[in-house]
């Protein structure tokens, strides 16, 4: 294999045994995970392991990808896991095809012994800061609760708004935009779990990186409590953000909220389909350590319902996609997510799985697809498989309501095993 990290992977075998002995872990306790499905398996497996105090070894990292092996974003995410949980890690280098985390004995119960510091993690390229944050967030919540609800702060360096251009070849990036995390994921988590988690964008970074995001998290209790989210409700509001460098964001907003050549302040497509009040925020420019390009712009469209559900779609400028098409793509994704009948869009459904699995009790989420279609999504399939691998019970049931036929995801979480002693 041509990957530079072969030596790193081979040398990890004896070193890992030494780490196991140093941490008081028996070889039989090592959980083996095949990570060929993608970086999500690697990041989430390390989070589960750190919380449970279980050594986890992931092999064949991103083996099914055109460019196998660990990328900068995965390496930065692992560094976040290492810092927050006090774990030892091997194989955390670019192109590595195997990595292992060895957490302190006791898992979450050992979190108070970790020295709070100016935690930060960095991808020198456009590696997504939000993928790093996805790995860090459950651990930041647990670390906060373990210390009686203190604020936990971490800074992420890399790309804040990243999507691969068409024809990107071996290195494909399709990650959540910082606005999606800020306006969809975190508000939902705040409502479901009574936590406080917020982002501050210090510097925006696109495909070439250079972005800086600070996360601040407070969790009053742990484990998280199970939730029940089955009623989507009706659409009450549409809102979103149009962002970009220079005047590109303004041009996109004008094309997005224009009907019959007239600037209306509302997206015509959303107005025609759901007819609700609209509120669009324009974010132009901002500090950057790189010269902004005219194409550095994007949009997030969100539909809010009467029961507080948030269903979103986003898009970003890239070669071959005009500014009007970018707006149409984002609005179309949000509308499709709403019309599926579920309580979350596909991205949020996938991101909620790990929180359902870590919670105490049975969480229920109305999905926007049939039971047969759930595993068609590779990310969802990986998330559910991993949740079961670490002890959660997963059920996908048929579900009927006023929205039509769908599926109900039930997960019996492992929160009983994650109490802080």
Coordinates of C-alpha atoms in Angstrom, one line a residue:
X1 CA 0.0 0.0 0.0
X2 CA 1.4 3.5 -0.9
X3 CA 0.3 5.2 2.3
X4 CA 3.0 6.8 4.4
X5 CA 1.5 5.7 7.6
X6 CA 2.2 2.0 7.3
X7 CA 5.1 2.3 9.7
X8 CA 2.9 4.1 12.2
X9 CA 0.3 1.4 12.0
X10 CA 2.7 -1.5 12.3
X11 CA 4.6 0.2 15.2
X12 CA 1.2 0.7 17.0
X13 CA 0.9 -3.0 17.8
X14 CA 3.6 -3.3 20.6
X15 CA 3.0 0.3 21.7
X16 CA -0.7 -0.4 22.1
X17 CA 0.0 -3.4 24.4
X18 CA 2.2 -1.1 26.5
X19 CA -0.6 1.4 26.7
X20 CA -3.1 -1.3 27.7
X21 CA -0.9 -2.4 30.6
X22 CA -0.2 1.2 31.7
X23 CA -3.9 1.9 31.9
X24 CA -4.8 -1.4 33.6
X25 CA -6.7 -2.8 30.6
X26 CA -6.8 -6.4 29.6
X27 CA -6.4 -7.3 25.9
X28 CA -9.7 -9.0 26.0
X29 CA -11.4 -5.7 26.7
X30 CA -10.4 -4.2 23.4
X31 CA -13.3 -3.5 21.1
X32 CA -12.4 -4.0 17.4
X33 CA -14.2 -1.8 14.8
X34 CA -13.8 -2.0 11.0
X35 CA -13.7 1.6 9.9
X36 CA -13.9 1.2 6.2
X37 CA -17.3 2.9 6.1
X38 CA -15.9 6.4 6.8
X39 CA -14.6 8.9 9.3
X40 CA -17.9 8.9 11.3
X41 CA -17.2 5.3 12.5
X42 CA -13.7 6.3 13.7
X43 CA -14.8 9.5 15.5
X44 CA -17.9 8.0 17.2
X45 CA -16.2 4.8 18.2
X46 CA -13.6 6.8 20.0
X47 CA -16.2 8.8 21.8
X48 CA -18.1 5.7 23.0
X49 CA -14.8 4.2 24.1
X50 CA -13.7 7.3 26.0
X51 CA -17.0 7.5 27.9
X52 CA -17.2 3.8 28.7
X53 CA -13.5 3.4 29.6
X54 CA -13.1 0.8 26.9
X55 CA -10.1 0.5 24.7
X56 CA -11.2 0.7 21.0
X57 CA -9.1 -0.1 18.0
X58 CA -10.4 1.0 14.5
X59 CA -8.8 -0.7 11.5
X60 CA -9.2 -0.2 7.7
X61 CA -9.9 3.5 8.3
X62 CA -12.0 4.9 5.4
X63 CA -11.0 1.8 3.5
X64 CA -14.0 2.1 1.1
X65 CA -13.1 5.7 0.1
X66 CA -11.2 6.7 -3.0
X67 CA -8.5 8.1 -0.7
X68 CA -8.3 5.6 2.2
X69 CA -6.7 6.4 5.5
X70 CA -7.1 9.1 8.1
X71 CA -7.6 12.7 6.9
X72 CA -6.7 15.9 8.7
X73 CA -10.3 16.3 10.0
X74 CA -10.3 12.9 11.6
X75 CA -6.9 13.4 13.1
X76 CA -8.0 16.7 14.6
X77 CA -11.2 15.1 16.0
X78 CA -9.2 12.3 17.7
X79 CA -6.9 15.0 19.2
X80 CA -10.1 16.6 20.7
X81 CA -11.2 13.2 22.2
X82 CA -7.7 12.7 23.6
X83 CA -7.6 16.2 25.3
X84 CA -11.1 16.2 26.8
X85 CA -11.1 12.6 28.1
X86 CA -7.4 12.2 29.0
X87 CA -7.1 9.2 26.8
X88 CA -4.0 7.8 25.2
X89 CA -4.1 7.4 21.4
X90 CA -2.0 5.6 18.8
X91 CA -2.1 5.8 15.0
X92 CA -3.4 9.4 15.0
X93 CA -1.5 10.6 11.9
X94 CA -2.6 11.5 8.3
X95 CA -3.0 8.4 6.1
X96 CA -3.0 6.0 9.0
X97 CA -5.2 3.0 8.4
X98 CA -5.5 1.9 12.0
X99 CA -5.8 3.8 15.3
X100 CA -6.6 3.0 18.9
X101 CA -7.8 4.9 21.9
X102 CA -7.0 3.8 25.5
X103 CA -9.1 5.8 28.0
X104 CA -8.3 6.0 31.7
X105 CA -9.9 3.2 33.7
X106 CA -13.3 4.2 34.8
X107 CA -14.1 6.2 31.6
X108 CA -16.4 9.1 32.5
X109 CA -15.7 8.7 36.2
X110 CA -12.1 9.7 35.6
X111 CA -13.0 12.9 33.7
X112 CA -12.7 15.2 36.8
X113 CA -9.0 14.2 36.9
X114 CA -8.4 15.7 33.5
X115 CA -6.7 19.1 33.7
X116 CA -8.8 21.8 32.2
X117 CA -6.7 23.7 29.7
X118 CA -7.0 26.0 26.7
X119 CA -8.2 23.1 24.6
X120 CA -8.0 23.4 20.8
X121 CA -7.6 21.2 17.8
X122 CA -6.5 22.1 14.3
X123 CA -6.7 20.8 10.7
X124 CA -4.1 22.6 8.6
X125 CA -6.3 22.2 5.5
X126 CA -10.0 22.8 5.0
X127 CA -10.9 19.9 7.3
X128 CA -14.3 20.5 8.7
X129 CA -14.4 22.2 12.2
X130 CA -17.9 20.9 12.6
X131 CA -16.8 17.2 12.2
X132 CA -14.3 17.9 14.9
X133 CA -17.0 19.5 17.0
X134 CA -19.3 16.5 16.5
X135 CA -16.7 14.2 18.2
X136 CA -16.0 16.7 20.9
X137 CA -19.5 17.7 21.9
X138 CA -20.7 14.5 23.8
X139 CA -17.4 14.5 25.7
X140 CA -17.6 18.3 26.5
X141 CA -21.1 17.7 27.9
X142 CA -19.9 14.8 30.0
X143 CA -16.9 16.8 31.2
X144 CA -19.1 19.7 32.2
X145 CA -21.5 17.6 34.2
X146 CA -18.7 15.7 35.8
X147 CA -17.5 19.0 37.3
X148 CA -20.9 20.1 38.5
X149 CA -21.9 22.0 35.4
X150 CA -18.9 24.2 34.7
X151 CA -18.4 25.8 31.3
X152 CA -16.2 23.8 29.0
X153 CA -14.5 25.7 26.1
X154 CA -12.7 24.4 23.1
X155 CA -11.5 26.1 19.9
X156 CA -11.5 24.4 16.4
X157 CA -9.3 25.5 13.5
X158 CA -10.0 24.5 9.9
X159 CA -12.9 24.9 7.4
X160 CA -16.2 26.3 8.7
X161 CA -18.1 26.1 5.4
X162 CA -16.7 23.2 3.4
X163 CA -18.0 21.3 0.4
X164 CA -16.0 19.7 -2.4
X165 CA -16.4 21.1 -5.9
X166 CA -17.7 18.8 -8.6
X167 CA -15.0 16.5 -9.9
X168 CA -12.9 16.9 -6.7
X169 CA -11.6 13.3 -7.3
X170 CA -10.1 11.4 -4.4
X171 CA -10.7 13.9 -1.6
X172 CA -14.5 14.4 -1.2
X173 CA -15.7 16.7 1.6
X174 CA -19.3 17.1 2.5
X175 CA -19.6 18.3 6.1
X176 CA -22.1 20.4 8.1
X177 CA -21.8 24.1 7.7
X178 CA -21.1 26.1 10.9
X179 CA -24.5 27.8 10.5
X180 CA -26.3 24.4 10.4
X181 CA -24.7 23.5 13.7
X182 CA -25.4 26.9 15.2
X183 CA -29.1 27.3 14.0
X184 CA -30.3 23.7 13.9
X185 CA -28.3 21.1 15.8
X186 CA -27.5 23.1 18.9
X187 CA -31.0 24.6 19.4
X188 CA -32.5 21.1 19.1
X189 CA -30.1 19.7 21.7
X190 CA -30.7 22.6 24.0
X191 CA -34.5 21.9 23.9
X192 CA -34.2 18.1 24.2
X193 CA -31.6 17.9 26.9
X194 CA -31.7 21.3 28.8
X195 CA -28.0 21.9 28.0
X196 CA -26.3 25.2 27.0
X197 CA -24.1 24.8 23.9
X198 CA -23.1 27.7 21.7
X199 CA -20.6 28.6 19.0
X200 CA -18.7 31.8 18.3
X201 CA -17.4 32.2 14.8
X202 CA -14.1 34.1 15.0
X203 CA -13.0 33.6 11.4
X204 CA -14.7 32.0 8.5
X205 CA -12.8 29.4 6.4
X206 CA -13.9 27.7 3.2
X207 CA -12.3 24.8 1.3
X208 CA -8.8 26.1 1.9
X209 CA -9.3 26.3 5.7
X210 CA -8.3 29.2 7.9
X211 CA -11.5 29.3 10.0
X212 CA -11.7 29.5 13.8
X213 CA -14.7 28.5 15.9
X214 CA -15.0 28.6 19.6
X215 CA -17.5 26.2 21.4
X216 CA -18.8 26.8 24.9
X217 CA -20.8 24.0 26.6
X218 CA -22.6 23.6 29.9
X219 CA -24.4 20.4 31.0
X220 CA -26.1 20.5 34.4
X221 CA -26.5 16.7 34.6
X222 CA -25.3 13.4 33.2
X223 CA -26.3 11.0 31.8
X224 CA -28.6 12.8 29.3
X225 CA -32.2 11.9 29.7
X226 CA -34.2 10.2 26.9
X227 CA -36.5 12.2 24.7
X228 CA -39.6 11.6 22.7
X229 CA -39.9 13.5 19.4
X230 CA -42.8 12.1 17.3
X231 CA -45.0 15.1 16.4
X232 CA -43.6 17.2 13.6
X233 CA -46.4 19.8 13.6
X234 CA -47.1 22.4 10.9
X235 CA -44.7 24.9 9.4
X236 CA -44.8 28.3 11.2
X237 CA -41.7 30.1 10.0
X238 CA -38.9 30.0 7.5
X239 CA -35.5 31.5 8.3
X240 CA -31.9 31.2 7.3
X241 CA -28.5 32.7 6.7
X242 CA -26.9 33.9 3.5
X243 CA -23.1 34.3 4.1
X244 CA -20.1 35.1 2.0
X245 CA -17.1 37.1 1.3
X246 CA -17.2 40.6 -0.3
X247 CA -20.5 41.2 -2.0
X248 CA -21.0 37.6 -3.1
X249 CA -23.4 37.0 -0.2
X250 CA -25.5 40.1 -1.1
X251 CA -25.7 38.9 -4.8
X252 CA -26.9 35.5 -3.6
X253 CA -29.5 36.9 -1.3
X254 CA -30.8 39.1 -4.1
X255 CA -31.1 36.1 -6.4
X256 CA -32.6 33.9 -3.7
X257 CA -35.3 36.3 -2.6
X258 CA -36.3 37.6 -6.0
X259 CA -39.7 37.0 -7.7
X260 CA -40.5 38.3 -11.2
X261 CA -37.4 40.5 -11.1
X262 CA -38.4 42.1 -7.8
X263 CA -36.6 41.8 -4.5
X264 CA -39.3 40.5 -2.1
X265 CA -37.3 39.6 1.0
X266 CA -38.7 36.0 0.8
X267 CA -37.8 32.9 -1.1
X268 CA -40.5 32.4 -3.7
X269 CA -40.2 28.6 -3.7
X270 CA -40.7 28.4 0.1
X271 CA -43.5 31.0 -0.1
X272 CA -45.4 28.9 -2.8
X273 CA -45.0 25.6 -0.9
X274 CA -45.6 26.5 2.7
X275 CA -46.6 30.2 2.8
X276 CA -45.1 31.2 6.1
X277 CA -43.3 34.2 7.5
X278 CA -39.6 34.4 6.4
X279 CA -36.6 35.9 8.0
X280 CA -33.2 35.9 6.2
X281 CA -30.0 37.1 7.9
X282 CA -27.2 38.4 5.7
X283 CA -23.6 37.9 6.9
X284 CA -21.1 39.6 4.6
X285 CA -17.3 39.3 5.0
X286 CA -15.8 38.9 8.4
X287 CA -12.2 38.4 9.5
X288 CA -10.2 36.0 7.4
X289 CA -6.5 35.2 7.1
X290 CA -6.9 34.4 3.4
X291 CA -8.0 36.6 0.5
X292 CA -11.7 35.9 0.0
X293 CA -12.9 34.7 -3.4
X294 CA -16.0 35.8 -5.0
X295 CA -17.3 32.3 -5.0
X296 CA -16.9 31.9 -1.3
X297 CA -20.6 32.1 -0.3
X298 CA -23.4 29.8 0.8
X299 CA -26.9 29.6 2.3
X300 CA -28.8 27.7 5.0
X301 CA -32.6 27.5 4.8
X302 CA -34.6 26.3 7.9
X303 CA -38.3 25.5 8.3
X304 CA -39.5 25.7 11.9
X305 CA -42.7 24.0 13.0
X306 CA -45.4 24.5 15.6
X307 CA -43.8 21.8 17.8
X308 CA -40.3 23.3 17.6
X309 CA -38.9 21.0 15.0
X310 CA -36.2 22.4 12.7
X311 CA -35.7 21.0 9.2
X312 CA -33.0 22.5 7.1
X313 CA -31.2 22.4 3.8
X314 CA -27.9 24.1 2.9
X315 CA -25.8 24.7 -0.2
X316 CA -22.5 26.4 -1.0
X317 CA -21.1 28.0 -4.2
X318 CA -18.9 25.7 -6.2
X319 CA -17.8 25.5 -9.8
X320 CA -20.7 24.5 -12.1
X321 CA -23.4 25.8 -9.7
X322 CA -24.7 29.4 -10.2
X323 CA -25.8 31.6 -7.3
X324 CA -29.5 31.2 -8.0
X325 CA -29.0 27.4 -8.2
X326 CA -27.3 27.5 -4.8
X327 CA -30.4 29.1 -3.2
X328 CA -32.7 26.7 -5.0
X329 CA -30.7 23.7 -3.8
X330 CA -30.8 24.9 -0.1
X331 CA -34.6 25.7 -0.2
X332 CA -35.3 22.5 -2.0
X333 CA -33.5 20.4 0.6
X334 CA -35.4 22.1 3.4
X335 CA -38.8 21.6 1.7
X336 CA -38.0 17.9 1.0
X337 CA -37.0 17.4 4.6
X338 CA -40.3 19.0 5.8
X339 CA -42.4 17.0 3.3
X340 CA -40.9 13.7 4.4
X341 CA -43.0 14.1 7.6
X342 CA -40.3 13.4 10.1
X343 CA -39.2 15.5 13.0
X344 CA -35.7 16.1 11.7
X345 CA -33.9 16.4 8.4
X346 CA -31.7 13.5 7.4
X347 CA -28.5 15.2 8.7
X348 CA -30.1 15.9 12.1
X349 CA -31.5 12.3 12.3
X350 CA -28.0 10.9 11.9
X351 CA -26.4 13.3 14.4
X352 CA -29.1 12.6 17.0
X353 CA -28.3 8.8 17.1
X354 CA -25.2 9.1 19.3
X355 CA -27.1 11.2 21.9
X356 CA -30.0 8.8 21.9
X357 CA -27.6 5.9 22.5
X358 CA -25.8 7.7 25.3
X359 CA -29.0 8.8 27.1
X360 CA -30.7 7.1 30.0
X361 CA -34.0 5.4 29.0
X362 CA -35.7 5.0 25.7
X363 CA -35.6 7.8 23.1
X364 CA -38.0 8.0 20.2
X365 CA -37.6 9.9 17.0
X366 CA -40.1 10.0 14.1
X367 CA -38.1 9.6 10.9
X368 CA -39.0 10.9 7.5
X369 CA -38.7 7.6 5.8
X370 CA -40.1 4.0 5.9
X371 CA -38.4 1.3 7.9
X372 CA -37.2 -0.3 4.7
X373 CA -35.5 3.0 3.7
X374 CA -33.6 3.7 6.9
X375 CA -30.6 1.7 6.2
X376 CA -30.3 3.0 2.6
X377 CA -28.5 6.0 4.2
X378 CA -24.9 4.9 4.8
X379 CA -24.3 7.4 7.6
X380 CA -27.5 6.3 9.4
X381 CA -26.7 2.7 9.0
X382 CA -23.2 3.2 10.4
X383 CA -24.5 5.3 13.3
X384 CA -27.1 2.6 14.3
X385 CA -24.7 -0.3 13.9
X386 CA -22.1 1.5 16.1
X387 CA -24.8 2.3 18.8
X388 CA -25.6 -1.4 19.0
X389 CA -22.0 -2.4 19.0
X390 CA -21.6 -0.4 22.2
X391 CA -24.6 -1.7 24.0
X392 CA -27.6 0.3 22.9
X393 CA -30.8 -1.5 21.8
X394 CA -32.1 -0.2 18.5
X395 CA -35.5 -0.7 17.0
X396 CA -37.0 0.7 13.7
X397 CA -40.8 0.4 13.8
X398 CA -43.6 1.3 11.3
X399 CA -45.3 4.5 12.3
X400 CA -48.5 6.1 11.1
X401 CA -49.7 9.6 11.9
X402 CA -51.3 12.6 10.2
X403 CA -48.2 13.1 8.1
X404 CA -48.6 9.6 6.6
X405 CA -46.5 6.4 6.8
X406 CA -43.1 6.5 8.2
X407 CA -40.7 5.0 10.7
X408 CA -40.1 5.4 14.4
X409 CA -36.6 5.0 15.7
X410 CA -36.4 3.7 19.3
X411 CA -33.1 3.5 21.1
X412 CA -32.6 2.1 24.6
X413 CA -29.6 4.1 25.7
X414 CA -26.6 3.1 27.7
X415 CA -26.9 5.9 30.2
X416 CA -27.2 3.5 33.1
X417 CA -23.6 2.6 32.4
X418 CA -22.4 6.2 32.2
X419 CA -23.1 7.4 35.7
X420 CA -20.4 9.5 37.3
X421 CA -19.2 7.8 40.4

